[in-house]
Coordinates of C-alpha atoms and ligand atoms in Angstrom, one line a residue:
M1 CA -33.7 13.1 12.1
S2 CA -33.6 11.7 8.7
D3 CA -32.9 8.1 7.8
D4 CA -29.6 8.5 6.7
P5 CA -26.7 6.7 8.6
R6 CA -25.0 8.4 11.2
T7 CA -21.5 9.7 9.8
L8 CA -19.3 7.9 12.4
D9 CA -21.3 4.9 12.0
Q10 CA -20.4 4.5 8.5
F11 CA -16.6 4.3 9.6
D12 CA -17.6 0.7 11.3
V13 CA -16.3 -2.4 9.7
S14 CA -17.2 -4.8 12.6
G15 CA -18.0 -8.1 11.0
R16 CA -16.3 -7.6 7.9
S17 CA -12.9 -9.0 7.0
A18 CA -9.9 -7.5 5.8
L19 CA -6.5 -9.0 3.8
V20 CA -3.4 -6.8 4.0
T21 CA -0.5 -7.5 1.7
G22 CA 3.0 -6.4 2.9
A23 CA 1.7 -6.0 6.5
A24 CA 4.7 -7.0 8.8
S25 CA 5.9 -3.3 8.7
G26 CA 5.2 0.0 7.7
I27 CA 2.3 1.3 6.1
G28 CA 0.8 -2.3 5.6
L29 CA 1.0 -2.7 9.2
A30 CA -1.0 0.5 9.9
Y31 CA -3.8 -0.6 7.4
A32 CA -4.0 -3.8 9.6
E33 CA -4.0 -2.1 13.0
V34 CA -6.8 0.5 11.9
M35 CA -9.0 -2.4 10.4
A36 CA -8.7 -4.3 13.9
E37 CA -9.2 -1.2 15.7
A38 CA -12.4 -0.5 13.7
G39 CA -13.9 -4.1 13.9
A40 CA -12.8 -5.7 11.2
K41 CA -11.2 -9.6 11.5
V42 CA -7.9 -9.3 9.6
T43 CA -5.2 -11.4 7.9
I44 CA -1.8 -10.2 7.6
T45 CA 0.1 -11.5 4.8
D46 CA 3.7 -10.9 4.0
I47 CA 6.7 -12.3 2.4
D48 CA 8.4 -12.0 5.8
A49 CA 6.7 -14.9 7.7
E50 CA 8.4 -14.3 11.1
G51 CA 7.3 -10.4 10.9
A52 CA 3.8 -11.4 10.0
A53 CA 3.4 -14.0 12.9
R54 CA 4.9 -11.4 15.4
E55 CA 2.5 -8.8 14.6
A56 CA -0.5 -10.8 14.4
D57 CA 0.6 -12.3 18.0
R58 CA 0.7 -9.0 19.3
L59 CA -2.6 -7.7 18.0
V60 CA -4.2 -10.7 19.3
H61 CA -2.6 -10.5 22.5
E62 CA -4.3 -6.8 22.4
G63 CA -7.7 -8.3 22.0
F64 CA -8.0 -8.2 18.0
E65 CA -9.1 -11.0 15.6
V66 CA -6.1 -11.1 13.3
R67 CA -4.4 -14.2 11.7
W68 CA -1.3 -14.3 9.2
D69 CA 0.1 -16.2 6.1
T70 CA 3.0 -16.0 4.2
C71 CA 2.6 -14.5 0.6
D72 CA 5.0 -13.1 -1.9
V73 CA 2.7 -11.1 -4.2
S74 CA 5.0 -11.5 -7.2
D75 CA 3.7 -15.2 -7.1
I76 CA 0.1 -15.8 -8.1
E77 CA -0.2 -19.1 -6.9
Q78 CA 0.8 -17.9 -3.0
V79 CA -1.4 -14.9 -3.7
A80 CA -4.5 -17.2 -4.5
R81 CA -3.7 -19.3 -1.7
A82 CA -3.3 -16.5 1.0
F83 CA -6.9 -15.5 -0.6
D84 CA -8.1 -19.0 -0.3
H85 CA -7.0 -19.5 3.6
H86 CA -8.6 -16.0 4.3
V87 CA -11.8 -17.0 3.0
A88 CA -12.0 -20.3 4.8
A89 CA -11.1 -18.8 7.9
Y90 CA -13.6 -15.8 7.9
G91 CA -16.2 -16.9 5.6
G92 CA -15.5 -14.3 2.7
C93 CA -13.3 -11.2 2.0
D94 CA -15.1 -7.5 2.3
I95 CA -11.5 -5.4 2.5
V96 CA -8.3 -5.7 0.5
F97 CA -5.2 -3.7 0.5
A98 CA -2.8 -4.3 -2.0
N99 CA 0.2 -2.8 -0.3
A100 CA 3.3 -5.0 -0.7
G101 CA 6.1 -3.0 -2.3
L102 CA 9.4 -2.1 -2.4
D103 CA 12.3 0.3 -3.9
V104 CA 14.8 -2.0 -5.3
G105 CA 17.3 0.9 -5.5
D106 CA 20.0 2.6 -7.5
S107 CA 18.6 5.9 -8.0
F108 CA 20.2 8.2 -10.6
W109 CA 20.8 10.8 -7.8
S110 CA 22.5 9.7 -4.5
P111 CA 21.4 10.9 -0.8
E112 CA 25.1 12.5 -1.0
D113 CA 23.8 14.8 -3.7
K114 CA 25.4 13.6 -6.9
R115 CA 25.1 11.1 -9.8
N116 CA 24.9 7.7 -9.0
P117 CA 26.7 5.8 -11.6
S118 CA 24.5 2.5 -11.4
G119 CA 21.4 4.3 -11.3
Q120 CA 21.8 6.0 -14.7
I121 CA 19.4 4.5 -17.7
D122 CA 22.1 3.4 -19.9
V123 CA 23.3 1.0 -17.5
Y124 CA 20.4 0.1 -15.0
S125 CA 20.1 -3.4 -14.1
T126 CA 17.5 -5.3 -16.0
D127 CA 17.1 -7.8 -13.0
K128 CA 16.0 -4.8 -10.9
W129 CA 13.9 -3.5 -13.2
D130 CA 12.1 -7.1 -13.7
K131 CA 11.9 -7.5 -9.8
S132 CA 10.7 -3.9 -9.1
I133 CA 7.9 -4.4 -11.8
G134 CA 7.2 -8.0 -10.7
I135 CA 6.2 -6.7 -7.0
N136 CA 5.0 -3.1 -7.3
L137 CA 3.2 -3.5 -10.4
T138 CA 2.5 -7.3 -11.3
G139 CA 2.1 -8.0 -7.4
V140 CA -0.7 -5.4 -7.4
F141 CA -2.5 -6.8 -10.2
H142 CA -2.3 -10.4 -8.6
T143 CA -3.5 -9.0 -5.5
V144 CA -6.7 -7.4 -7.4
R145 CA -7.1 -10.3 -9.4
E146 CA -7.8 -12.5 -6.4
A147 CA -9.6 -9.8 -4.6
A148 CA -12.0 -9.4 -7.5
R149 CA -12.4 -13.5 -7.5
V150 CA -13.3 -13.8 -3.7
M151 CA -15.6 -10.7 -3.6
K152 CA -17.6 -11.5 -6.7
A153 CA -18.6 -14.7 -4.6
N154 CA -19.1 -12.9 -1.3
E155 CA -23.2 -12.4 -1.7
A156 CA -23.6 -16.2 -3.0
N157 CA -21.6 -17.2 0.3
G158 CA -24.2 -15.5 2.3
G159 CA -21.9 -12.1 2.9
R160 CA -22.3 -8.7 1.9
R161 CA -22.2 -7.8 -1.9
G162 CA -18.9 -6.6 -3.3
G163 CA -16.1 -5.0 -1.2
S164 CA -13.6 -2.3 -1.2
I165 CA -9.8 -3.0 -2.7
V166 CA -7.4 -0.2 -1.5
I167 CA -3.9 0.0 -3.6
T168 CA -1.0 1.9 -2.1
S169 CA 0.4 3.6 -4.9
S170 CA 2.9 6.6 -4.5
N171 CA 3.6 10.1 -5.0
A172 CA 5.9 8.9 -7.4
A173 CA 2.7 8.1 -9.6
E174 CA 2.7 11.9 -10.3
V175 CA 6.1 13.6 -9.4
N176 CA 9.5 12.0 -10.5
E177 CA 12.0 11.3 -7.6
A178 CA 15.9 11.5 -8.4
I179 CA 16.7 9.2 -5.3
V180 CA 14.2 6.6 -6.1
G181 CA 15.0 3.7 -8.9
V182 CA 13.8 4.5 -12.4
P183 CA 11.4 1.3 -12.3
Y184 CA 9.4 2.5 -9.1
M185 CA 8.4 5.3 -11.0
A186 CA 6.9 3.3 -13.9
A187 CA 5.4 0.7 -11.6
K188 CA 3.6 3.3 -9.5
A189 CA 2.3 5.0 -12.4
G190 CA 1.1 1.7 -14.0
V191 CA -0.4 0.9 -10.6
K192 CA -2.3 4.2 -10.9
H193 CA -4.0 3.8 -14.2
F194 CA -4.2 -0.2 -13.4
M195 CA -6.5 1.2 -10.3
R196 CA -8.7 3.4 -12.6
H197 CA -9.4 0.5 -15.0
A198 CA -10.2 -2.1 -12.3
A199 CA -12.4 0.5 -10.7
Y200 CA -14.3 1.3 -13.9
E201 CA -14.5 -2.7 -14.5
L202 CA -15.5 -3.9 -11.1
A203 CA -17.8 -0.9 -10.1
A204 CA -20.9 -3.1 -11.6
Y205 CA -20.2 -5.7 -9.1
G206 CA -20.2 -3.4 -6.2
I207 CA -16.5 -3.4 -5.8
R208 CA -14.8 -0.2 -5.3
V209 CA -11.0 0.4 -6.1
N210 CA -9.1 3.3 -4.8
A211 CA -5.6 4.0 -4.3
I212 CA -3.6 6.0 -1.6
A213 CA -0.7 7.8 -2.9
P214 CA 1.8 8.5 0.2
G215 CA 4.6 11.2 0.3
P216 CA 7.5 10.2 2.6
F217 CA 6.7 8.2 5.4
V218 CA 9.2 6.8 8.1
T219 CA 8.7 3.1 7.4
N220 CA 11.5 0.2 6.6
I221 CA 11.4 0.6 2.9
G222 CA 15.0 0.8 1.3
D223 CA 16.2 -1.4 4.7
G224 CA 15.3 1.6 7.1
W225 CA 17.6 3.8 5.8
V226 CA 15.7 6.9 7.0
K227 CA 15.5 5.5 10.5
K228 CA 19.1 4.3 10.6
N229 CA 20.4 8.0 9.1
P230 CA 19.0 10.7 11.1
R231 CA 20.7 13.3 8.4
A232 CA 18.8 11.6 5.9
K233 CA 15.6 11.8 7.8
E234 CA 16.4 15.7 8.3
A235 CA 17.3 16.2 4.5
W236 CA 13.8 14.8 3.6
D237 CA 12.1 16.8 6.5
R238 CA 13.4 19.7 4.9
L239 CA 12.1 18.7 1.4
V240 CA 8.5 18.4 2.5
P241 CA 6.3 21.5 2.3
V242 CA 4.9 20.8 5.9
G243 CA 8.4 20.3 7.1
R244 CA 8.5 16.7 8.3
M245 CA 8.1 13.1 6.9
A246 CA 4.9 11.7 7.9
E247 CA 4.5 8.4 10.6
T248 CA 2.5 5.5 9.7
Y249 CA -0.3 6.4 12.2
Q250 CA -1.2 9.4 9.9
I251 CA -2.4 7.2 7.1
K252 CA -5.0 5.3 9.2
P253 CA -7.9 7.7 8.9
L254 CA -7.5 7.6 5.1
A255 CA -7.4 4.1 5.0
L256 CA -10.4 3.6 7.0
L257 CA -12.2 6.0 4.9
L258 CA -11.8 4.4 1.7
A259 CA -12.1 0.9 3.3
S260 CA -15.6 1.6 4.8
D261 CA -19.0 2.5 3.8
A262 CA -17.6 6.3 4.7
G263 CA -15.9 6.1 1.2
S264 CA -19.1 4.5 -0.4
Y265 CA -19.3 6.8 -3.4
M266 CA -15.4 6.7 -3.8
T267 CA -14.1 4.7 -6.8
G268 CA -11.3 5.0 -8.9
S269 CA -9.7 7.8 -6.8
H270 CA -5.9 8.3 -6.3
V271 CA -5.7 10.2 -3.3
M272 CA -2.5 11.7 -2.3
I273 CA -1.3 12.0 1.4
D274 CA 2.1 13.7 0.8
G275 CA 2.6 16.8 3.1
G276 CA 2.5 18.8 -0.2
M277 CA 5.2 17.1 -2.1
Q278 CA 2.9 17.2 -5.2
L279 CA 3.1 21.0 -5.2
G280 CA 6.6 21.7 -6.2
S281 CA 9.6 19.5 -7.7
V282 CA 12.6 18.2 -5.7
K283 CA 15.4 19.4 -8.1
P284 CA 18.9 18.5 -7.3
L285 CA 19.8 18.2 -10.9
N286 CA 22.1 20.8 -12.0
D287 CA 25.4 18.9 -12.0
Ligands
NAD301 N1 7.7 4.8 3.1 C1 7.4 5.7 2.0 O1 7.7 6.8 2.2 C2 6.5 5.2 0.9 C3 6.0 6.4 0.0 C4 5.1 6.0 -1.0 C5 4.4 4.7 -1.3 N2 5.2 3.8 -0.4 C6 4.7 2.5 -0.8 O2 4.2 1.9 0.7 C7 3.9 0.4 0.4 C8 4.3 -0.1 1.9 O3 5.9 0.2 2.0 P1 6.3 0.7 3.4 O4 7.2 1.9 3.4 O5 5.5 0.5 4.5 O6 7.6 -0.4 3.4 P2 8.2 -1.2 4.6 O7 9.3 -1.9 3.9 O8 8.2 -0.8 5.8 O9 7.2 -2.3 4.5 C9 7.1 -3.1 3.3 C10 6.4 -4.7 3.4 O10 6.3 -5.5 2.4 C11 6.9 -6.6 2.5 N3 7.1 -7.2 1.2 C12 8.2 -6.9 0.1 N4 8.2 -7.6 -0.7 C13 7.1 -8.3 -0.8 C14 6.6 -9.2 -1.5 N5 7.3 -9.6 -2.7 N6 5.2 -9.9 -1.2 C15 4.7 -9.5 0.2 N7 5.3 -8.7 0.9 C16 6.5 -8.0 0.5 C17 8.0 -6.3 3.4 O11 8.5 -7.6 3.8 C18 7.3 -5.3 4.4 O12 6.8 -6.1 5.5 C19 4.9 -0.2 -0.7 O13 3.9 -0.2 -1.7 C20 5.7 1.5 -0.9 O14 6.0 1.5 -2.7 C21 6.0 4.0 0.5

């Protein structure tokens, strides 16, 4: 037997701590759950304090070490405070998921299969543009900024050197989607390249930075319209090459790979998990 670590042992994150943004729901909640399952101490942060508290309480009740904090990622002071609270509670920060995001809407094509007047570029709301960029792109910068700050200090604080940052991007970083608002495309494409830059800069500090780019997952994004509207869900299922939208449990193994030592040679990767959506275009556009 060689001295190499055993493969499954490399997925163990016991004794480490993880902070997740936008973790009261959907994909962020799945990240928090898999980190707890794999042994990490977790902070659930979200703009939705009630939801964060509810999910943290549930996981504590299930026997995991989980705390929660309120944090709007578009506000750098709230992000810095959430990281400071996490470090004070757990003594450092090894894993961060920069996940919070939303689609502010007004796509140029409607789910009813026609042009959507308020989604056209020539009239698109500048307030919606600013809100989407402020959360989906600047919010990721804020989170990575504070993650780098605390991870650079891990070793001096007696912890493990460096850490792993995982950003939630989207297949929208690669493929344009007619039924998602235009700023979301720009924000997620920006997230992808920012992730690569951060990975390049932070590699020397032992900090890995990667992105998960999901295709369509059943979550509460867009006010949960896919959950509320079975016909919209069926329409989406038909668009995906594998024939169905994903459930959030399906993102957990990839999240654990990137967060743990199992992904120790991965940095700067933008990993698609999209049921094949990247393989062909969605083209309802001959109006
Ligand atoms: N669901 C999908 O199909 C899909 C596809 C690609 C990418 N994504 C990305 O996944 C991430 C998570 O989305 P989801 O689908 O799980 O949606 P979701 O709505 O279920 O969860 C998003 C969470 O983020 C929180 N949030 C919203 N604005 C916030 C802010 N300013 N600060 C902090 N928290 C905030 C919400 O309260 C919510 O709990 C987003 O970045 C989204 O763009 C989702």
